[in-house]
């Protein structure tokens, strides 16, 4: 009976604060280690951060034999919405992982995709030129003096 009473008392007074603290700490760790946006994951970083979904950018760079072509992924999606949905882009920029970036790169390089990267890639294949696509997510950062973009992860290179 005493054990049951003490367990019930813990659940009433300690379990909920412990759960909320765990969720907030998990979000803080993921923001600083895995690139999670402070606006997601159940934490309170959104109240003190300029790092929002719409301010994040995923850059793409097609590197071929003689040129480097730079693109911004959101612009490709605007021009070719069937390549990647807006929801998928938000997911990639909000919580980028190496596997998601590789999958997106392969999709952009596929021959059935209708976008400028696929077109340039197919032209390079006609010239017997090996090309690769590099993707990198960036976030807005403020250090107290200047606002800049900083990379969230290392570049991910995809070869067809």
mmCIF file of C-alpha atoms in Angstrom:
data_model
loop_
_atom_site.group_PDB
_atom_site.id
_atom_site.type_symbol
_atom_site.label_atom_id
_atom_site.label_comp_id
_atom_site.label_asym_id
_atom_site.label_seq_id
_atom_site.Cartn_x
_atom_site.Cartn_y
_atom_site.Cartn_z
ATOM 1 C CA UNK A 1 0.000 0.000 0.000
ATOM 2 C CA UNK A 2 2.822 2.422 0.839
ATOM 3 C CA UNK A 3 4.626 1.554 -2.420
ATOM 4 C CA UNK A 4 1.434 2.149 -4.390
ATOM 5 C CA UNK A 5 0.935 5.520 -2.663
ATOM 6 C CA UNK A 6 4.542 6.638 -3.253
ATOM 7 C CA UNK A 7 4.374 5.572 -6.930
ATOM 8 C CA UNK A 8 1.138 7.500 -7.382
ATOM 9 C CA UNK A 9 2.649 10.542 -5.695
ATOM 10 C CA UNK A 10 5.706 10.367 -7.999
ATOM 11 C CA UNK A 11 3.481 10.128 -11.079
ATOM 12 C CA UNK A 12 1.507 13.172 -9.942
ATOM 13 C CA UNK A 13 4.415 15.389 -8.955
ATOM 14 C CA UNK A 14 7.563 14.145 -10.669
ATOM 15 C CA UNK A 15 6.838 12.225 -13.854
ATOM 16 C CA UNK A 16 5.400 15.062 -15.927
ATOM 17 C CA UNK A 17 8.180 17.570 -15.130
ATOM 18 C CA UNK A 18 10.741 14.827 -15.800
ATOM 19 C CA UNK A 19 9.119 14.030 -19.159
ATOM 20 C CA UNK A 20 8.980 17.702 -20.198
ATOM 21 C CA UNK A 21 12.608 18.224 -19.173
ATOM 22 C CA UNK A 22 13.645 15.145 -21.175
ATOM 23 C CA UNK A 23 11.832 16.369 -24.310
ATOM 24 C CA UNK A 24 13.373 19.859 -24.026
ATOM 25 C CA UNK A 25 16.896 18.491 -23.444
ATOM 26 C CA UNK A 26 16.546 16.089 -26.380
ATOM 27 C CA UNK A 27 15.551 18.980 -28.635
ATOM 28 C CA UNK A 28 18.504 21.095 -27.483
ATOM 29 C CA UNK A 29 20.929 18.220 -28.137
ATOM 30 C CA UNK A 30 19.485 17.567 -31.626
ATOM 31 C CA UNK A 31 19.675 21.275 -32.532
ATOM 32 C CA UNK A 32 23.369 21.405 -31.653
ATOM 33 C CA UNK A 33 24.423 17.979 -32.945
ATOM 34 C CA UNK A 34 22.112 16.901 -35.772
ATOM 35 C CA UNK A 35 21.005 20.188 -37.350
ATOM 36 C CA UNK A 36 17.393 20.066 -36.181
ATOM 37 C CA UNK A 37 15.643 23.404 -36.531
ATOM 38 C CA UNK A 38 14.968 25.031 -33.139
ATOM 39 C CA UNK A 39 11.367 25.466 -34.295
ATOM 40 C CA UNK A 40 10.829 21.680 -34.237
ATOM 41 C CA UNK A 41 11.224 18.820 -31.803
ATOM 42 C CA UNK A 42 9.285 20.065 -28.791
ATOM 43 C CA UNK A 43 11.798 22.521 -27.392
ATOM 44 C CA UNK A 44 11.651 26.207 -26.674
ATOM 45 C CA UNK A 45 14.517 27.380 -28.895
ATOM 46 C CA UNK A 46 12.116 29.010 -31.312
ATOM 47 C CA UNK A 47 11.635 31.907 -28.932
ATOM 48 C CA UNK A 48 15.317 32.833 -29.025
ATOM 49 C CA UNK A 49 16.402 31.861 -32.545
ATOM 50 C CA UNK A 50 16.415 33.335 -36.038
ATOM 51 C CA UNK A 51 16.898 29.839 -37.510
ATOM 52 C CA UNK A 52 13.488 29.138 -39.066
ATOM 53 C CA UNK A 53 12.444 26.696 -41.799
ATOM 54 C CA UNK A 54 11.928 29.334 -44.463
ATOM 55 C CA UNK A 55 15.379 30.802 -43.811
ATOM 56 C CA UNK A 56 17.214 27.538 -44.374
ATOM 57 C CA UNK A 57 18.769 26.812 -47.751
ATOM 58 C CA UNK A 58 19.998 23.628 -49.412
ATOM 59 C CA UNK A 59 22.619 24.416 -52.039
ATOM 60 C CA UNK A 60 23.372 22.069 -54.888
ATOM 61 C CA UNK A 61 26.471 22.101 -57.016
ATOM 62 C CA UNK A 62 26.865 20.073 -60.205
ATOM 63 C CA UNK A 63 30.550 19.424 -60.829
ATOM 64 C CA UNK A 64 31.467 18.154 -64.290
ATOM 65 C CA UNK A 65 34.639 17.977 -66.391
ATOM 66 C CA UNK A 66 35.134 21.675 -66.931
ATOM 67 C CA UNK A 67 32.470 23.600 -65.025
ATOM 68 C CA UNK A 68 30.797 23.953 -61.685
ATOM 69 C CA UNK A 69 27.125 24.878 -61.752
ATOM 70 C CA UNK A 70 25.582 26.258 -58.549
ATOM 71 C CA UNK A 71 21.871 25.934 -57.772
ATOM 72 C CA UNK A 72 19.624 26.572 -54.799
ATOM 73 C CA UNK A 73 17.325 23.611 -54.268
ATOM 74 C CA UNK A 74 14.273 25.720 -53.384
ATOM 75 C CA UNK A 75 14.532 27.510 -56.750
ATOM 76 C CA UNK A 76 14.633 24.168 -58.594
ATOM 77 C CA UNK A 77 11.509 23.103 -56.715
ATOM 78 C CA UNK A 78 9.758 26.325 -57.662
ATOM 79 C CA UNK A 79 10.594 25.762 -61.326
ATOM 80 C CA UNK A 80 10.007 21.975 -61.253
ATOM 81 C CA UNK A 81 7.549 21.091 -58.465
ATOM 82 C CA UNK A 82 7.214 17.452 -59.572
ATOM 83 C CA UNK A 83 10.852 16.660 -58.676
ATOM 84 C CA UNK A 84 10.444 17.067 -54.919
ATOM 85 C CA UNK A 85 7.421 18.114 -52.891
ATOM 86 C CA UNK A 86 7.479 21.217 -50.714
ATOM 87 C CA UNK A 87 6.898 19.004 -47.676
ATOM 88 C CA UNK A 88 9.929 16.845 -48.529
ATOM 89 C CA UNK A 89 12.093 19.954 -48.999
ATOM 90 C CA UNK A 90 10.967 21.329 -45.629
ATOM 91 C CA UNK A 91 11.831 17.994 -44.032
ATOM 92 C CA UNK A 92 15.284 17.933 -45.650
ATOM 93 C CA UNK A 93 16.103 21.501 -44.634
ATOM 94 C CA UNK A 94 14.638 21.176 -41.115
ATOM 95 C CA UNK A 95 16.339 17.930 -40.101
ATOM 96 C CA UNK A 96 18.943 17.085 -42.750
ATOM 97 C CA UNK A 97 20.553 13.650 -42.735
ATOM 98 C CA UNK A 98 23.212 12.212 -45.015
ATOM 99 C CA UNK A 99 20.825 9.571 -46.372
ATOM 100 C CA UNK A 100 18.095 12.112 -47.171
ATOM 101 C CA UNK A 101 20.569 14.333 -49.005
ATOM 102 C CA UNK A 102 21.922 11.379 -51.004
ATOM 103 C CA UNK A 103 18.412 10.255 -51.924
ATOM 104 C CA UNK A 104 17.512 13.794 -53.027
ATOM 105 C CA UNK A 105 20.720 14.055 -55.072
ATOM 106 C CA UNK A 106 20.003 10.773 -56.873
ATOM 107 C CA UNK A 107 16.491 11.972 -57.611
ATOM 108 C CA UNK A 108 17.797 15.254 -59.040
ATOM 109 C CA UNK A 109 20.265 13.390 -61.260
ATOM 110 C CA UNK A 110 17.748 10.822 -62.521
ATOM 111 C CA UNK A 111 17.024 10.891 -66.219
ATOM 112 C CA UNK A 112 13.261 11.113 -65.768
ATOM 113 C CA UNK A 113 13.490 14.282 -63.617
ATOM 114 C CA UNK A 114 12.613 17.539 -65.347
ATOM 115 C CA UNK A 115 14.983 20.086 -63.835
ATOM 116 C CA UNK A 116 18.097 22.020 -64.861
ATOM 117 C CA UNK A 117 20.430 19.655 -62.976
ATOM 118 C CA UNK A 118 19.139 16.567 -64.793
ATOM 119 C CA UNK A 119 19.404 18.374 -68.128
ATOM 120 C CA UNK A 120 23.027 19.417 -67.521
ATOM 121 C CA UNK A 121 23.845 15.941 -66.253
ATOM 122 C CA UNK A 122 22.433 14.294 -69.382
ATOM 123 C CA UNK A 123 24.427 16.715 -71.576
ATOM 124 C CA UNK A 124 27.601 15.755 -69.708
ATOM 125 C CA UNK A 125 26.854 12.059 -70.193
ATOM 126 C CA UNK A 126 26.645 12.692 -73.938
ATOM 127 C CA UNK A 127 30.187 14.148 -73.753
ATOM 128 C CA UNK A 128 31.466 11.097 -71.802
ATOM 129 C CA UNK A 129 32.025 13.309 -68.800
ATOM 130 C CA UNK A 130 31.565 12.005 -65.278
ATOM 131 C CA UNK A 131 29.762 14.466 -63.083
ATOM 132 C CA UNK A 132 28.775 14.548 -59.447
ATOM 133 C CA UNK A 133 26.274 16.513 -57.450
ATOM 134 C CA UNK A 134 27.110 18.036 -54.063
ATOM 135 C CA UNK A 135 24.338 19.056 -51.655
ATOM 136 C CA UNK A 136 24.755 21.041 -48.446
ATOM 137 C CA UNK A 137 22.150 22.488 -46.063
ATOM 138 C CA UNK A 138 22.768 25.943 -44.537
ATOM 139 C CA UNK A 139 21.158 27.861 -41.674
ATOM 140 C CA UNK A 140 20.997 31.505 -40.726
ATOM 141 C CA UNK A 141 23.269 32.372 -37.821
ATOM 142 C CA UNK A 142 23.751 35.457 -35.667
ATOM 143 C CA UNK A 143 26.869 35.834 -33.511
ATOM 144 C CA UNK A 144 25.928 39.122 -31.837
ATOM 145 C CA UNK A 145 27.504 41.282 -34.540
ATOM 146 C CA UNK A 146 26.700 39.904 -37.965
ATOM 147 C CA UNK A 147 24.102 37.645 -39.581
ATOM 148 C CA UNK A 148 25.566 34.955 -41.855
ATOM 149 C CA UNK A 149 24.761 31.550 -43.244
ATOM 150 C CA UNK A 150 26.665 28.583 -41.835
ATOM 151 C CA UNK A 151 26.646 24.967 -43.030
ATOM 152 C CA UNK A 152 24.586 22.472 -41.049
ATOM 153 C CA UNK A 153 26.405 19.371 -42.282
ATOM 154 C CA UNK A 154 29.327 18.465 -44.473
ATOM 155 C CA UNK A 155 28.743 18.395 -48.204
ATOM 156 C CA UNK A 156 27.197 15.209 -49.489
ATOM 157 C CA UNK A 157 28.441 14.159 -52.918
ATOM 158 C CA UNK A 158 26.298 11.967 -55.141
ATOM 159 C CA UNK A 159 27.474 10.214 -58.274
ATOM 160 C CA UNK A 160 25.070 8.521 -60.639
#
